[in-house]
Amino acid sequence: MEIRVSGHQVDTGDALREHVIERLNGIADKYFSRAIWAQATFGKGPHDNGFSCDIVAHVTQGLVLKAAGFGMEAHPAFDEAAAKIEKQVRRYSKRLKAHGATTGAVSEAELFDNANAGYTVFRAGAEEEEPVEDNPLIIAETRVDVPDASVSDAVMMLDLRNTSALLFKNSGTGALNMVYRRGDGTIGWVEPNRGG
């Protein structure tokens, strides 16, 4: 598995890099027959206090694991994020094996075959005289494949990706659906109204 270690205004020394590579390879070897790649990004913690670590791992086609950790030092910040990744995988390990997600990885080039993916910032037009402060800036981050999944598999992907919403094609109905994490921690499910 290819593992990238980077830092935003943080020096990632050899000892930290070795620790990250060893731990992520251990997780990949334990749970996945072949994994594609992972990235650990270190930065300054909230209010420039301590360290943050974000891990993104593409372990098979369509399976993305994400987690973040914080600590007063870089090693504990990474260990917290890695523990979250491992907990996510343990939680869903039986379902992942049943669906064959722990076998047959694809190359990184196939995974990111979307050449025109990029960042776009939508700004207000020149005709607006004064900015509206209640409206946040809209940013389109990247194009992604919409997975074909059951509702329960979509909830699993939502948890594994550690995101707040996931658009998916419902394998039962063929319609686009969305699952999202509500403010109270429960999961919401949006299904289009097919009534006339």
Tab-separated table of C-alpha atoms in Angstrom:
chain	number	residue	atom	x	y	z
A	1	MET	CA	0.000	0.000	0.000
A	2	GLU	CA	1.284	3.429	-0.893
A	3	ILE	CA	1.288	5.723	2.154
A	4	ARG	CA	1.864	9.468	1.999
A	5	VAL	CA	2.734	11.516	5.064
A	6	SER	CA	2.561	15.297	4.788
A	7	GLY	CA	2.357	18.322	7.015
A	8	HIS	CA	0.801	21.757	6.773
A	9	GLN	CA	3.221	24.086	8.564
A	10	VAL	CA	4.356	21.014	10.532
A	11	ASP	CA	7.628	19.135	10.111
A	12	THR	CA	7.043	15.397	9.754
A	13	GLY	CA	10.303	13.799	10.814
A	14	ASP	CA	11.568	10.311	9.983
A	15	ALA	CA	10.378	8.787	13.281
A	16	LEU	CA	6.821	10.052	12.734
A	17	ARG	CA	6.814	8.870	9.101
A	18	GLU	CA	8.002	5.388	10.117
A	19	HIS	CA	5.360	5.207	12.872
A	20	VAL	CA	2.571	6.195	10.448
A	21	ILE	CA	3.685	3.765	7.734
A	22	GLU	CA	4.061	0.871	10.182
A	23	ARG	CA	0.666	1.432	11.833
A	24	LEU	CA	-1.303	1.964	8.603
A	25	ASN	CA	0.334	-1.041	6.925
A	26	GLY	CA	-0.560	-3.088	10.024
A	27	ILE	CA	-4.215	-2.067	9.779
A	28	ALA	CA	-4.297	-2.744	6.028
A	29	ASP	CA	-2.619	-6.156	6.386
A	30	LYS	CA	-4.993	-7.162	9.174
A	31	TYR	CA	-8.262	-6.268	7.466
A	32	PHE	CA	-7.677	-6.056	3.699
A	33	SER	CA	-6.017	-8.468	1.285
A	34	ARG	CA	-4.894	-5.566	-0.908
A	35	ALA	CA	-5.197	-1.887	-0.162
A	36	ILE	CA	-4.671	0.986	-2.591
A	37	TRP	CA	-3.252	3.941	-0.690
A	38	ALA	CA	-3.540	6.113	2.387
A	39	GLN	CA	-2.562	9.624	3.350
A	40	ALA	CA	-1.903	11.084	6.783
A	41	THR	CA	-1.828	14.873	6.916
A	42	PHE	CA	-0.595	16.693	10.008
A	43	GLY	CA	-1.367	20.281	10.883
A	44	LYS	CA	-1.562	22.638	13.790
A	45	GLY	CA	-4.357	21.966	16.235
A	46	PRO	CA	-7.248	24.282	17.047
A	47	HIS	CA	-6.057	27.819	17.751
A	48	ASP	CA	-2.477	26.727	16.855
A	49	ASN	CA	-2.459	24.581	19.988
A	50	GLY	CA	-1.108	21.044	19.588
A	51	PHE	CA	-1.466	18.951	16.437
A	52	SER	CA	-4.187	17.588	14.196
A	53	CYS	CA	-3.992	14.507	12.002
A	54	ASP	CA	-6.355	13.617	9.163
A	55	ILE	CA	-6.223	10.138	7.636
A	56	VAL	CA	-7.842	9.249	4.318
A	57	ALA	CA	-7.467	5.654	3.141
A	58	HIS	CA	-8.732	4.207	-0.133
A	59	VAL	CA	-8.662	0.508	0.605
A	60	THR	CA	-10.780	-0.919	-2.248
A	61	GLN	CA	-12.932	0.348	-5.090
A	62	GLY	CA	-15.526	2.627	-3.528
A	63	LEU	CA	-14.421	2.083	0.077
A	64	VAL	CA	-12.932	5.171	1.692
A	65	LEU	CA	-11.984	5.423	5.357
A	66	LYS	CA	-11.570	8.825	7.003
A	67	ALA	CA	-10.761	9.910	10.532
A	68	ALA	CA	-9.228	12.833	12.414
A	69	GLY	CA	-7.316	13.038	15.667
A	70	PHE	CA	-6.002	15.804	17.888
A	71	GLY	CA	-3.259	15.851	20.500
A	72	MET	CA	-0.578	17.971	22.112
A	73	GLU	CA	2.008	16.017	20.103
A	74	ALA	CA	1.917	14.597	16.559
A	75	HIS	CA	2.227	10.910	17.550
A	76	PRO	CA	-0.835	10.883	19.852
A	77	ALA	CA	-2.844	12.862	17.265
A	78	PHE	CA	-2.069	10.187	14.662
A	79	ASP	CA	-2.727	7.341	17.105
A	80	GLU	CA	-6.184	8.757	17.879
A	81	ALA	CA	-7.076	8.987	14.177
A	82	ALA	CA	-5.688	5.493	13.464
A	83	ALA	CA	-7.679	4.057	16.383
A	84	LYS	CA	-10.857	5.590	14.911
A	85	ILE	CA	-10.092	4.002	11.523
A	86	GLU	CA	-9.494	0.610	13.128
A	87	LYS	CA	-12.695	0.893	15.176
A	88	GLN	CA	-14.689	1.698	12.025
A	89	VAL	CA	-13.259	-1.312	10.186
A	90	ARG	CA	-13.813	-3.671	13.143
A	91	ARG	CA	-17.411	-2.481	13.432
A	92	TYR	CA	-18.179	-3.381	9.823
A	93	SER	CA	-15.665	-6.192	9.197
A	94	LYS	CA	-18.276	-8.953	8.801
A	95	ARG	CA	-20.335	-6.910	6.343
A	96	LEU	CA	-17.242	-5.877	4.403
A	97	LYS	CA	-16.156	-9.506	4.038
A	98	ALA	CA	-19.671	-10.587	3.081
A	99	HIS	CA	-19.755	-7.999	0.293
A	100	GLY	CA	-16.224	-8.822	-0.860
A	101	ALA	CA	-14.895	-5.364	-0.045
A	102	THR	CA	-11.746	-6.796	1.499
A	103	THR	CA	-10.606	-8.292	-1.802
A	104	GLY	CA	-9.750	-7.022	-5.247
A	105	ALA	CA	-8.374	-3.505	-5.065
A	106	VAL	CA	-8.017	-1.265	-8.103
A	107	SER	CA	-5.117	0.966	-9.006
A	108	GLU	CA	-4.920	4.560	-7.840
A	109	ALA	CA	-5.127	5.708	-11.477
A	110	GLU	CA	-8.436	3.855	-11.939
A	111	LEU	CA	-9.768	5.271	-8.699
A	112	PHE	CA	-8.988	8.846	-9.688
A	113	ASP	CA	-9.778	8.611	-13.398
A	114	ASN	CA	-11.733	11.866	-13.227
A	115	ALA	CA	-9.284	14.221	-14.937
A	116	ASN	CA	-11.515	17.279	-14.680
A	117	ALA	CA	-12.116	17.064	-10.937
A	118	GLY	CA	-11.068	20.190	-9.119
A	119	TYR	CA	-12.033	23.023	-6.874
A	120	THR	CA	-14.491	25.684	-7.959
A	121	VAL	CA	-15.447	28.677	-5.853
A	122	PHE	CA	-18.741	30.307	-6.770
A	123	ARG	CA	-18.701	34.037	-6.091
A	124	ALA	CA	-21.601	36.458	-6.052
A	125	GLY	CA	-22.201	38.305	-9.311
A	126	ALA	CA	-21.148	41.911	-9.867
A	127	GLU	CA	-24.784	43.035	-9.816
A	128	GLU	CA	-25.026	42.540	-6.040
A	129	GLU	CA	-24.297	45.795	-4.258
A	130	GLU	CA	-23.521	44.554	-0.774
A	131	PRO	CA	-22.524	41.083	0.408
A	132	VAL	CA	-25.004	39.040	2.379
A	133	GLU	CA	-23.165	37.834	5.471
A	134	ASP	CA	-25.598	35.020	6.303
A	135	ASN	CA	-24.803	33.121	3.098
A	136	PRO	CA	-21.578	31.096	3.271
A	137	LEU	CA	-19.248	30.778	0.299
A	138	ILE	CA	-20.200	27.766	-1.871
A	139	ILE	CA	-17.350	25.467	-2.817
A	140	ALA	CA	-17.613	22.434	-5.093
A	141	GLU	CA	-14.735	20.199	-4.027
A	142	THR	CA	-14.583	17.338	-6.488
A	143	ARG	CA	-16.562	14.955	-8.626
A	144	VAL	CA	-17.131	11.528	-7.158
A	145	ASP	CA	-18.732	8.302	-8.250
A	146	VAL	CA	-22.194	7.728	-6.805
A	147	PRO	CA	-22.105	4.222	-5.316
A	148	ASP	CA	-24.825	1.671	-6.058
A	149	ALA	CA	-25.800	0.412	-2.591
A	150	SER	CA	-28.588	-0.613	-0.276
A	151	VAL	CA	-29.626	1.854	2.411
A	152	SER	CA	-27.804	-0.110	5.122
A	153	ASP	CA	-24.630	-0.256	2.996
A	154	ALA	CA	-24.900	3.499	2.393
A	155	VAL	CA	-25.077	4.081	6.155
A	156	MET	CA	-21.976	1.905	6.553
A	157	MET	CA	-20.151	3.968	3.877
A	158	LEU	CA	-21.263	7.171	5.609
A	159	ASP	CA	-19.693	5.956	8.868
A	160	LEU	CA	-16.515	4.671	7.224
A	161	ARG	CA	-16.005	7.910	5.312
A	162	ASN	CA	-16.722	9.912	8.457
A	163	THR	CA	-18.818	12.394	6.494
A	164	SER	CA	-22.086	14.125	7.203
A	165	ALA	CA	-23.921	13.095	3.989
A	166	LEU	CA	-23.690	10.500	1.212
A	167	LEU	CA	-25.506	10.455	-2.118
A	168	PHE	CA	-26.043	6.934	-3.496
A	169	LYS	CA	-28.059	5.019	-6.071
A	170	ASN	CA	-30.476	2.784	-4.200
A	171	SER	CA	-29.851	-0.761	-5.463
A	172	GLY	CA	-33.439	-1.701	-4.603
A	173	THR	CA	-35.239	1.113	-6.420
A	174	GLY	CA	-32.634	2.505	-8.827
A	175	ALA	CA	-33.370	6.053	-7.589
A	176	LEU	CA	-30.848	8.498	-6.174
A	177	ASN	CA	-31.112	8.651	-2.378
A	178	MET	CA	-29.141	10.355	0.356
A	179	VAL	CA	-28.291	9.400	3.914
A	180	TYR	CA	-27.063	12.046	6.328
A	181	ARG	CA	-26.092	12.451	9.965
A	182	ARG	CA	-28.638	14.541	11.832
A	183	GLY	CA	-27.791	17.021	14.565
A	184	ASP	CA	-28.883	14.564	17.276
A	185	GLY	CA	-26.508	11.866	15.950
A	186	THR	CA	-29.153	9.732	14.265
A	187	ILE	CA	-29.153	8.938	10.557
A	188	GLY	CA	-31.645	10.506	8.151
A	189	TRP	CA	-32.617	9.032	4.786
A	190	VAL	CA	-33.892	11.085	1.849
A	191	GLU	CA	-35.793	9.269	-0.885
A	192	PRO	CA	-37.388	11.103	-3.827
A	193	ASN	CA	-41.170	11.252	-3.973
A	194	ARG	CA	-42.226	9.067	-6.885
A	195	GLY	CA	-45.885	10.042	-6.653
A	196	GLY	CA	-47.585	11.697	-9.628
